Short mmCIF file of C-alpha atoms in Angstrom, two decimals:
data_model
loop_
_atom_site.label_atom_id
_atom_site.label_comp_id
_atom_site.label_asym_id
_atom_site.label_seq_id
_atom_site.Cartn_x
_atom_site.Cartn_y
_atom_site.Cartn_z
CA UNK N 1 -121.21 -114.35 158.23
CA UNK N 2 -122.33 -111.02 157.65
CA UNK N 3 -125.80 -110.87 156.07
CA UNK N 4 -126.49 -109.01 152.78
CA UNK N 5 -127.94 -105.83 152.95
CA UNK N 6 -131.53 -105.43 151.48
CA UNK N 7 -131.89 -102.72 148.87
CA UNK N 8 -134.57 -100.18 149.56
CA UNK N 9 -138.17 -101.52 147.77
CA UNK N 10 -140.76 -98.91 147.29
CA UNK N 11 -143.28 -101.90 147.38
CA UNK N 12 -141.70 -102.81 150.55
CA UNK N 13 -141.83 -99.65 152.59
CA UNK N 14 -145.58 -99.20 151.59
CA UNK N 15 -145.99 -102.33 153.10
CA UNK N 16 -144.48 -101.93 156.09
CA UNK N 17 -146.16 -98.48 156.23
CA UNK N 18 -149.79 -99.94 155.70
CA UNK N 19 -149.08 -102.50 158.57
CA UNK N 20 -147.50 -100.23 161.10
CA UNK N 21 -149.35 -97.40 160.47
CA UNK N 22 -152.69 -97.14 158.45
CA UNK N 23 -154.32 -100.13 159.39
CA UNK N 24 -154.06 -99.19 163.19
CA UNK N 25 -154.97 -96.12 162.58
CA UNK N 26 -157.97 -97.00 160.21
CA UNK N 27 -159.16 -99.73 163.16
CA UNK N 28 -158.58 -97.15 165.80
CA UNK N 29 -161.06 -94.89 163.78
CA UNK N 30 -163.40 -97.65 163.08
CA UNK N 31 -163.39 -98.26 166.92
CA UNK N 32 -163.96 -94.68 167.95
CA UNK N 33 -166.71 -94.28 165.27
CA UNK N 34 -168.71 -97.50 166.03
CA UNK N 35 -167.63 -98.84 168.92
CA UNK N 36 -166.95 -96.75 171.93
CA UNK N 37 -167.49 -92.95 173.20
CA UNK N 38 -164.80 -91.92 175.57
CA UNK N 39 -166.06 -89.27 178.40
CA UNK N 40 -164.77 -87.51 181.52
CA UNK N 41 -166.96 -86.50 184.38
CA UNK N 42 -166.94 -82.64 184.49
CA UNK N 43 -169.20 -81.75 187.18
CA UNK N 44 -170.67 -83.29 190.72
CA UNK N 45 -174.06 -84.10 189.04
CA UNK N 46 -173.84 -88.11 189.07
CA UNK N 47 -171.91 -88.36 193.01
CA UNK N 48 -171.55 -90.57 194.31
CA UNK N 49 -172.32 -92.97 191.81
CA UNK N 50 -169.59 -91.27 189.44
CA UNK N 51 -167.17 -88.86 190.59
CA UNK N 52 -165.55 -85.72 189.07
CA UNK N 53 -162.70 -87.17 187.45
CA UNK N 54 -163.91 -90.29 186.04
CA UNK N 55 -162.98 -91.06 182.74
CA UNK N 56 -165.66 -93.58 181.19
CA UNK N 57 -165.86 -95.84 178.06
CA UNK N 58 -169.15 -95.86 176.62
CA UNK N 59 -170.42 -98.41 173.79
CA UNK N 60 -172.39 -96.50 171.03
CA UNK N 61 -173.51 -99.91 169.22
CA UNK N 62 -176.15 -100.72 171.82
CA UNK N 63 -178.39 -98.10 170.91
CA UNK N 64 -177.24 -97.46 167.59
CA UNK N 65 -173.47 -96.19 165.99
CA UNK N 66 -173.81 -93.28 163.83
CA UNK N 67 -173.62 -93.29 160.38
CA UNK N 68 -170.90 -91.20 158.71
CA UNK N 69 -171.65 -88.21 157.04
CA UNK N 70 -175.08 -87.98 157.97
CA UNK N 71 -177.31 -87.19 161.22
CA UNK N 72 -178.73 -90.76 161.25
CA UNK N 73 -177.65 -93.79 163.34
CA UNK N 74 -177.54 -97.48 162.72
CA UNK N 75 -180.08 -99.57 164.54
CA UNK N 76 -178.99 -100.69 167.78
CA UNK N 77 -180.16 -103.66 169.53
CA UNK N 78 -182.01 -102.41 172.33
CA UNK N 79 -182.98 -98.78 173.45
CA UNK N 80 -182.55 -97.18 176.83
CA UNK N 81 -184.62 -98.43 179.61
CA UNK N 82 -185.05 -96.96 183.33
CA UNK N 83 -182.20 -97.58 185.30
CA UNK N 84 -179.48 -97.18 182.01
CA UNK N 85 -176.48 -94.00 182.46
CA UNK N 86 -176.47 -92.89 179.14
CA UNK N 87 -173.98 -90.26 177.57
CA UNK N 88 -175.84 -87.96 175.16
CA UNK N 89 -176.14 -84.69 173.46
CA UNK N 90 -177.34 -81.85 175.66
CA UNK N 91 -180.43 -80.71 173.71
CA UNK N 92 -180.37 -77.17 175.11
CA UNK N 93 -177.33 -76.18 172.84
CA UNK N 94 -176.95 -75.66 169.03
CA UNK N 95 -175.57 -78.67 167.30
CA UNK N 96 -174.21 -76.64 164.47
CA UNK N 97 -172.97 -73.10 164.80
CA UNK N 98 -175.83 -70.21 165.14
CA UNK N 99 -177.96 -73.42 164.87
CA UNK N 100 -177.35 -73.23 160.99
CA UNK N 101 -176.28 -76.32 159.36
CA UNK N 102 -176.69 -75.21 155.97
CA UNK N 103 -173.94 -73.05 156.55
CA UNK N 104 -171.57 -75.03 158.08
CA UNK N 105 -170.16 -78.98 157.60
CA UNK N 106 -169.02 -80.70 160.83
CA UNK N 107 -164.95 -81.66 159.95
CA UNK N 108 -163.95 -83.66 162.81
CA UNK N 109 -164.40 -83.96 166.94
CA UNK N 110 -161.33 -83.33 168.69
CA UNK N 111 -162.29 -84.92 171.61
CA UNK N 112 -161.13 -82.37 174.82
CA UNK N 113 -160.21 -79.81 172.07
CA UNK N 114 -163.97 -79.61 171.05
CA UNK N 115 -165.39 -79.92 167.75
CA UNK N 116 -164.36 -78.21 164.22
CA UNK N 117 -166.41 -76.93 161.54
CA UNK N 118 -166.08 -75.61 158.25
CA UNK N 119 -167.70 -72.26 157.37
CA UNK N 120 -169.02 -71.88 153.85
CA UNK N 121 -170.13 -68.60 153.96
CA UNK N 122 -167.65 -66.25 156.49
CA UNK N 123 -168.11 -62.52 157.05
CA UNK N 124 -165.15 -60.17 155.41
CA UNK N 125 -161.99 -60.99 157.58
CA UNK N 126 -163.49 -64.10 159.01
CA UNK N 127 -161.68 -67.46 158.62
CA UNK N 128 -163.55 -70.38 157.07
CA UNK N 129 -162.25 -72.55 160.02
CA UNK N 130 -164.21 -72.65 163.18
CA UNK N 131 -163.78 -73.78 166.59
CA UNK N 132 -166.53 -75.11 168.74
CA UNK N 133 -164.33 -75.65 171.95
CA UNK N 134 -167.29 -76.19 174.54
CA UNK N 135 -170.12 -77.60 172.23
CA UNK N 136 -171.73 -79.25 171.49
CA UNK N 137 -171.65 -80.59 174.89
CA UNK N 138 -172.26 -84.57 176.03
CA UNK N 139 -173.75 -84.92 179.11
CA UNK N 140 -174.18 -88.09 181.31
CA UNK N 141 -177.24 -88.92 183.37
CA UNK N 142 -179.54 -92.13 184.29
CA UNK N 143 -182.42 -92.64 182.64
CA UNK N 144 -185.40 -92.58 185.13
CA UNK N 145 -188.42 -92.94 182.66
CA UNK N 146 -189.19 -93.48 178.83
CA UNK N 147 -192.05 -92.89 176.61
CA UNK N 148 -195.46 -93.97 178.03
CA UNK N 149 -194.03 -93.48 181.79
CA UNK N 150 -196.18 -91.19 183.82
CA UNK N 151 -193.97 -88.78 185.83
CA UNK N 152 -194.07 -86.53 188.69
CA UNK N 153 -191.66 -84.47 191.56
CA UNK N 154 -192.79 -83.57 194.83
CA UNK N 155 -190.49 -82.28 197.33
CA UNK N 156 -187.47 -83.41 195.35
CA UNK N 157 -188.91 -86.68 195.23
CA UNK N 158 -189.53 -88.77 191.82
CA UNK N 159 -192.74 -90.57 191.07
CA UNK N 160 -193.24 -92.91 187.94
CA UNK N 161 -196.06 -94.50 187.26
CA UNK N 162 -197.67 -94.00 190.90
CA UNK N 163 -194.41 -95.20 192.76
CA UNK N 164 -192.81 -92.81 194.77
CA UNK N 165 -188.65 -93.25 194.26
CA UNK N 166 -187.55 -93.02 198.11
CA UNK N 167 -184.22 -94.51 197.24
CA UNK N 168 -182.01 -93.26 194.05
CA UNK N 169 -179.89 -95.92 192.03
CA UNK N 170 -176.03 -96.84 193.06
CA UNK N 171 -174.68 -94.52 195.34
CA UNK N 172 -176.77 -91.07 194.61
CA UNK N 173 -177.81 -88.75 197.19
CA UNK N 174 -180.24 -85.48 198.20
CA UNK N 175 -178.55 -82.85 199.99
CA UNK N 176 -180.66 -79.65 199.58
CA UNK N 177 -182.20 -78.42 203.30
CA UNK N 178 -184.85 -76.13 201.57
CA UNK N 179 -187.24 -77.27 199.21
CA UNK N 180 -189.06 -74.60 196.60
CA UNK N 181 -191.12 -74.49 193.55
CA UNK N 182 -188.47 -74.52 191.29
CA UNK N 183 -188.15 -77.49 188.78
CA UNK N 184 -185.68 -78.99 190.82
CA UNK N 185 -188.24 -79.74 193.27
CA UNK N 186 -191.59 -79.75 191.83
CA UNK N 187 -193.10 -80.88 188.59
CA UNK N 188 -196.49 -81.43 188.05
CA UNK N 189 -197.65 -84.81 186.67
CA UNK N 190 -197.09 -85.62 183.21
CA UNK N 191 -197.06 -88.42 180.60
CA UNK N 192 -193.93 -88.81 178.67
CA UNK N 193 -194.98 -88.94 174.83
CA UNK N 194 -194.77 -92.01 172.96
CA UNK N 195 -193.88 -92.65 169.19
CA UNK N 196 -196.83 -91.61 167.05
CA UNK N 197 -198.55 -89.19 169.74
CA UNK N 198 -199.79 -86.01 168.43
CA UNK N 199 -198.84 -82.81 170.43
CA UNK N 200 -200.73 -79.89 169.47
CA UNK N 201 -198.90 -76.29 169.52
CA UNK N 202 -202.21 -74.27 171.13
CA UNK N 203 -202.82 -77.07 173.85
CA UNK N 204 -199.46 -76.54 175.44
CA UNK N 205 -198.26 -73.98 177.91
CA UNK N 206 -195.35 -71.80 176.65
CA UNK N 207 -192.72 -74.32 178.86
CA UNK N 208 -193.92 -77.45 177.55
CA UNK N 209 -194.27 -75.72 174.26
CA UNK N 210 -190.48 -75.08 174.63
CA UNK N 211 -190.16 -78.72 175.21
CA UNK N 212 -191.73 -79.57 172.00
CA UNK N 213 -189.67 -77.44 170.34
CA UNK N 214 -186.50 -79.30 171.45
CA UNK N 215 -188.48 -82.72 170.48
CA UNK N 216 -188.62 -81.09 166.74
CA UNK N 217 -185.28 -79.75 167.09
CA UNK N 218 -183.53 -82.79 168.04
CA UNK N 219 -185.45 -85.71 165.65
CA UNK N 220 -184.93 -83.19 162.44
CA UNK N 221 -181.45 -81.84 163.03
CA UNK N 222 -181.35 -80.31 159.34
CA UNK N 223 -184.61 -78.03 160.03
CA UNK N 224 -184.42 -74.60 161.64
CA UNK N 225 -187.02 -74.85 164.31
CA UNK N 226 -187.96 -71.76 166.11
CA UNK N 227 -190.59 -70.95 168.67
CA UNK N 228 -192.13 -67.50 168.08
CA UNK N 229 -193.99 -65.66 170.52
CA UNK N 230 -195.95 -61.99 170.37
CA UNK N 231 -197.33 -59.94 172.88
CA UNK N 232 -201.11 -58.87 172.18
CA UNK N 233 -202.71 -56.27 173.88
CA UNK N 234 -206.48 -56.17 173.26
CA UNK N 235 -206.04 -58.03 170.19
CA UNK N 236 -203.03 -55.82 168.98
CA UNK N 237 -199.08 -56.93 168.70
CA UNK N 238 -197.17 -54.93 171.10
CA UNK N 239 -194.04 -56.46 171.18
CA UNK N 240 -192.45 -53.51 173.12
CA UNK N 241 -194.43 -53.93 175.78
CA UNK N 242 -192.51 -53.16 178.99
CA UNK N 243 -193.61 -54.77 182.27
CA UNK N 244 -193.53 -52.56 185.51
CA UNK N 245 -193.45 -55.34 188.01
CA UNK N 246 -192.09 -58.38 186.33
CA UNK N 247 -191.31 -60.99 188.70
CA UNK N 248 -188.54 -63.49 188.67
CA UNK N 249 -188.08 -66.44 191.54
CA UNK N 250 -184.49 -66.55 192.35
CA UNK N 251 -183.70 -70.19 191.25
CA UNK N 252 -180.47 -71.68 189.15
CA UNK N 253 -182.65 -72.10 185.99
CA UNK N 254 -183.26 -68.52 186.27
CA UNK N 255 -180.04 -66.70 186.24
CA UNK N 256 -179.83 -65.94 182.76
CA UNK N 257 -183.40 -63.53 183.46
CA UNK N 258 -182.03 -62.32 186.68
CA UNK N 259 -178.99 -61.17 185.42
CA UNK N 260 -180.66 -59.40 182.60
CA UNK N 261 -183.14 -57.81 185.37
CA UNK N 262 -180.16 -56.50 187.61
CA UNK N 263 -178.72 -54.87 184.42
CA UNK N 264 -182.11 -53.15 183.29
CA UNK N 265 -182.91 -52.14 186.50
CA UNK N 266 -179.57 -51.29 187.81
CA UNK N 267 -180.31 -53.11 191.15
CA UNK N 268 -178.40 -52.86 194.07
CA UNK N 269 -179.02 -55.36 196.42
CA UNK N 270 -179.58 -54.85 200.45
CA UNK N 271 -178.68 -58.64 200.98
CA UNK N 272 -178.10 -61.71 199.24
CA UNK N 273 -180.96 -63.22 197.47
CA UNK N 274 -182.03 -66.55 198.64
CA UNK N 275 -183.40 -69.63 196.34
CA UNK N 276 -187.35 -69.14 196.52
CA UNK N 277 -187.03 -65.21 197.09
CA UNK N 278 -188.42 -63.39 194.51
CA UNK N 279 -187.23 -60.35 192.62
CA UNK N 280 -189.27 -57.59 190.66
CA UNK N 281 -188.49 -54.95 187.97
CA UNK N 282 -188.91 -53.37 184.54
CA UNK N 283 -188.45 -56.02 181.92
CA UNK N 284 -189.14 -55.79 177.92
CA UNK N 285 -191.13 -58.61 176.23
CA UNK N 286 -189.21 -58.08 173.25
CA UNK N 287 -186.23 -59.76 175.18
CA UNK N 288 -188.05 -62.96 175.88
CA UNK N 289 -189.30 -62.94 172.33
CA UNK N 290 -186.00 -62.78 171.23
CA UNK N 291 -184.46 -65.57 173.53
CA UNK N 292 -187.08 -67.89 172.99
CA UNK N 293 -186.77 -67.57 169.20
CA UNK N 294 -183.13 -68.71 168.86
CA UNK N 295 -183.10 -70.86 172.41
CA UNK N 296 -179.25 -69.52 173.02
CA UNK N 297 -177.25 -66.49 173.20
CA UNK N 298 -173.54 -66.49 171.97
CA UNK N 299 -170.75 -66.44 174.63
CA UNK N 300 -168.08 -64.90 172.13
CA UNK N 301 -169.07 -61.83 169.70
CA UNK N 302 -170.41 -63.83 166.26
CA UNK N 303 -168.70 -61.00 164.23
CA UNK N 304 -164.84 -60.70 165.68
CA UNK N 305 -162.47 -60.96 163.06
CA UNK N 306 -159.03 -62.22 162.81
CA UNK N 307 -156.95 -64.60 163.69
CA UNK N 308 -156.76 -68.84 161.88
CA UNK N 309 -160.21 -69.82 163.67
CA UNK N 310 -163.23 -68.49 164.92
CA UNK N 311 -164.24 -69.21 168.07
CA UNK N 312 -168.01 -69.97 169.06
CA UNK N 313 -169.51 -70.88 172.55
CA UNK N 314 -173.44 -70.25 173.66
CA UNK N 315 -175.27 -70.06 176.71
CA UNK N 316 -178.52 -71.63 176.65
CA UNK N 317 -181.89 -70.26 177.50
CA UNK N 318 -184.23 -72.54 180.15
CA UNK N 319 -187.97 -72.59 179.08
CA UNK N 320 -188.79 -72.15 182.84
CA UNK N 321 -188.37 -68.36 182.23
CA UNK N 322 -191.20 -68.77 179.46
CA UNK N 323 -193.22 -70.30 182.27
CA UNK N 324 -192.78 -66.99 184.59
CA UNK N 325 -193.45 -64.97 181.63
CA UNK N 326 -197.02 -66.40 181.09
CA UNK N 327 -197.36 -66.12 185.20
CA UNK N 328 -196.39 -62.15 184.45
CA UNK N 329 -199.16 -61.65 182.05
CA UNK N 330 -201.46 -63.66 183.83
CA UNK N 331 -200.93 -61.45 186.90
CA UNK N 332 -201.84 -58.43 184.74
CA UNK N 333 -205.22 -60.07 183.29
CA UNK N 334 -206.19 -60.72 187.03
CA UNK N 335 -205.15 -57.34 187.85
CA UNK N 336 -207.43 -55.86 184.98
CA UNK N 337 -210.60 -58.02 186.43
CA UNK N 338 -210.56 -56.33 189.87
CA UNK N 339 -213.28 -53.75 189.95
CA UNK N 340 -212.39 -50.35 189.06
CA UNK N 341 -213.75 -47.47 191.39
CA UNK N 342 -212.26 -44.35 191.64
CA UNK N 343 -214.39 -42.46 194.24
CA UNK N 344 -217.46 -43.47 196.67
CA UNK N 345 -219.31 -40.69 198.51
CA UNK N 346 -218.38 -40.95 202.45
CA UNK N 347 -221.51 -38.64 203.00
CA UNK N 348 -224.60 -40.54 203.10
CA UNK N 349 -226.87 -37.25 202.91
CA UNK N 350 -225.30 -36.74 199.34
CA UNK N 351 -226.24 -40.38 198.15
CA UNK N 352 -229.68 -40.50 196.45
CA UNK N 353 -231.93 -43.38 196.83
CA UNK N 354 -231.46 -44.91 193.28
CA UNK N 355 -227.71 -45.19 192.77
CA UNK N 356 -224.43 -44.53 194.77
CA UNK N 357 -222.28 -41.77 192.97
CA UNK N 358 -219.39 -44.40 192.00
CA UNK N 359 -217.13 -43.05 189.09
CA UNK N 360 -216.42 -46.43 186.62
CA UNK N 361 -212.59 -46.29 186.01
CA UNK N 362 -211.84 -46.74 182.23
CA UNK N 363 -211.63 -50.07 181.46
CA UNK N 364 -208.41 -51.95 181.33
CA UNK N 365 -206.63 -54.27 178.65
CA UNK N 366 -206.38 -57.73 178.03
CA UNK N 367 -203.13 -59.02 177.63
CA UNK N 368 -202.12 -62.30 175.79
CA UNK N 369 -199.21 -64.50 174.34
CA UNK N 370 -199.76 -65.47 170.46
CA UNK N 371 -197.33 -68.31 169.98
CA UNK N 372 -196.60 -70.21 166.97
CA UNK N 373 -194.04 -73.28 166.28
CA UNK N 374 -192.32 -72.56 162.85
CA UNK N 375 -190.50 -75.29 161.17
CA UNK N 376 -188.13 -74.05 157.90
CA UNK N 377 -190.51 -70.73 158.67
CA UNK N 378 -193.59 -72.54 157.95
CA UNK N 379 -196.02 -72.55 161.10
CA UNK N 380 -197.35 -76.17 162.18
CA UNK N 381 -200.13 -76.71 164.49
CA UNK N 382 -199.29 -80.18 165.74
CA UNK N 383 -196.06 -82.78 165.36
CA UNK N 384 -196.16 -86.21 165.66
CA UNK N 385 -193.57 -87.74 167.59
CA UNK N 386 -191.23 -89.80 165.75
CA UNK N 387 -188.60 -91.59 168.13
CA UNK N 388 -188.55 -92.71 171.90
CA UNK N 389 -188.12 -90.06 174.42
CA UNK N 390 -186.50 -90.22 178.00
CA UNK N 391 -186.27 -88.41 181.10
CA UNK N 392 -183.16 -87.89 182.44
CA UNK N 393 -181.73 -86.97 186.16
CA UNK N 394 -178.36 -86.83 187.77
CA UNK N 395 -177.98 -89.12 190.66
CA UNK N 396 -177.06 -86.30 192.65
CA UNK N 397 -180.76 -85.41 192.46
CA UNK N 398 -180.44 -81.67 193.81
CA UNK N 399 -177.38 -80.27 192.15
CA UNK N 400 -178.32 -81.79 188.35
CA UNK N 401 -179.56 -79.64 185.32
CA UNK N 402 -181.03 -82.22 183.52
CA UNK N 403 -184.55 -83.18 181.94
CA UNK N 404 -186.40 -81.23 184.90
CA UNK N 405 -185.24 -78.25 183.55
CA UNK N 406 -184.95 -78.80 179.44
CA UNK N 407 -187.42 -81.86 179.02
CA UNK N 408 -186.80 -85.09 176.88
CA UNK N 409 -183.88 -86.46 175.57
CA UNK N 410 -184.83 -88.33 171.90
CA UNK N 411 -183.37 -91.41 170.99
CA UNK N 412 -181.16 -89.66 167.78
CA UNK N 413 -179.56 -87.63 170.52
CA UNK N 414 -178.21 -90.48 173.10
CA UNK N 415 -174.87 -91.36 171.82
CA UNK N 416 -173.56 -94.19 173.96
CA UNK N 417 -174.36 -96.49 176.91
CA UNK N 418 -172.15 -95.77 180.03
CA UNK N 419 -169.95 -98.93 180.63
CA UNK N 420 -167.14 -99.03 182.36
CA UNK N 421 -164.68 -96.59 184.35
CA UNK N 422 -160.71 -96.99 182.50
CA UNK N 423 -159.17 -94.00 184.91
CA UNK N 424 -160.01 -92.02 187.56
CA UNK N 425 -158.18 -88.93 188.75
CA UNK N 426 -159.17 -86.66 191.74
CA UNK N 427 -158.02 -83.03 191.64
CA UNK N 428 -160.74 -81.23 193.40
CA UNK N 429 -158.23 -78.87 195.03
CA UNK N 430 -157.04 -77.76 191.67
CA UNK N 431 -153.17 -78.24 192.88
CA UNK N 432 -152.42 -80.39 189.90
CA UNK N 433 -151.74 -78.51 186.92
CA UNK N 434 -150.41 -79.97 183.47
CA UNK N 435 -149.04 -76.80 182.45
CA UNK N 436 -147.06 -76.86 185.71
CA UNK N 437 -144.01 -79.40 186.10
CA UNK N 438 -143.86 -78.61 189.77
CA UNK N 439 -147.31 -80.71 189.98
CA UNK N 440 -146.72 -83.66 188.28
CA UNK N 441 -145.12 -85.51 191.51
CA UNK N 442 -149.12 -85.38 192.27
CA UNK N 443 -150.47 -87.75 189.82
CA UNK N 444 -149.36 -91.07 191.14
CA UNK N 445 -151.26 -89.74 194.61
CA UNK N 446 -154.34 -88.51 192.94
CA UNK N 447 -155.17 -91.42 190.93
CA UNK N 448 -158.13 -93.42 192.49
CA UNK N 449 -156.78 -97.07 191.97
CA UNK N 450 -159.86 -98.64 193.13
CA UNK N 451 -162.34 -97.02 190.82
CA UNK N 452 -160.30 -98.28 187.84
CA UNK N 453 -162.42 -101.13 185.91
CA UNK N 454 -165.58 -100.70 187.57
CA UNK N 455 -168.48 -101.54 185.83
CA UNK N 456 -170.82 -98.70 186.03
CA UNK N 457 -174.05 -100.67 186.08
CA UNK N 458 -172.59 -103.13 189.06
CA UNK N 459 -171.59 -100.18 191.03
CA UNK N 460 -173.08 -100.76 194.35
CA UNK N 461 -176.84 -99.85 194.66
#
């Protein structure tokens, strides 16, 4: 018997659309916002525990899910501890374009396509829509120490609370054949600050002051935080001072300064420099003054006009370069302390019994670096830590950019606890390309089936 045709009903249509589309989308958004964090391993810094091409899910609610339309988080049911693998926001990069939360509003995270922001005050000819394709970056590392722990690194080996860590959790490794004085291999003993600790600006060396700047910025994301340094020559400001023999060690974290040194001095090297070598040349203090103030350099011209969106991208400045700056200033002062003698007569008959004919050279100047930490343009003398801090390292210890270089991660910057590998794809040789259909036949042969479903904290020790 033929069924009677149902007449179209707006109410039925809306009910069906709600059930089939709106509810699933809303539930998915809730899960993405509060429950899980998807992450792809982009590099080998966690090998061989986690491999390039592993796709992970992290649990957001463990340490606190983000509160929508704010920079706050709901309380989590625990805080990170040593041994946890964390997904966190990289602290060495601006969270907002140009590090200006007043000018930009975050619209949405397009996952692998980056973040989109709305520019409330674009330059003439520029669009309002900003595409921050490669940031702010999420990193994944292992927490190796927490607030209150005493940490040091010697010969690439980590020591925590007096116990040297001669094994790395899971399947971590050391690979370097040569050790240097780089942050990777050597860090003097220090204590990770705890909540309520007061850190004084004047008592910290420049590099640690750079770490403090990072803490203040992480804990106060809506504030404008700057490190202002000035060069003093006999107490008189001279920020255009030129170092004639500025020395920089050849290390991975000095690439920004080394490139500037090459460009400024038009260097042509006769041989490839090796890690641990030292290069020297002319450098201006003004270069470091500007970099330490903003902490990053735009990779794309920020004044570029045209297009539906404006692209932004940044490269970060490492605090170890400030340690070199202090060292070069200390060397200038050490040279100034050496005895200054113009001439001494070699003819004993011309030397009186009262004194030698020694002519004193003009007194050499004294050099120093004045520093101020500014929050919204106001200098602060000290800062009280608000949240727990964590020291992060990659399991591939000799090939990881981590806390040894850029300092501590605050609880606010922790995004999720890495939980499970839901997919793994090997493409180290680059022979598979999504845009080339002729390479798609490689997909089933490139999947690491044995890694799918692995619980991260259960990966073999």
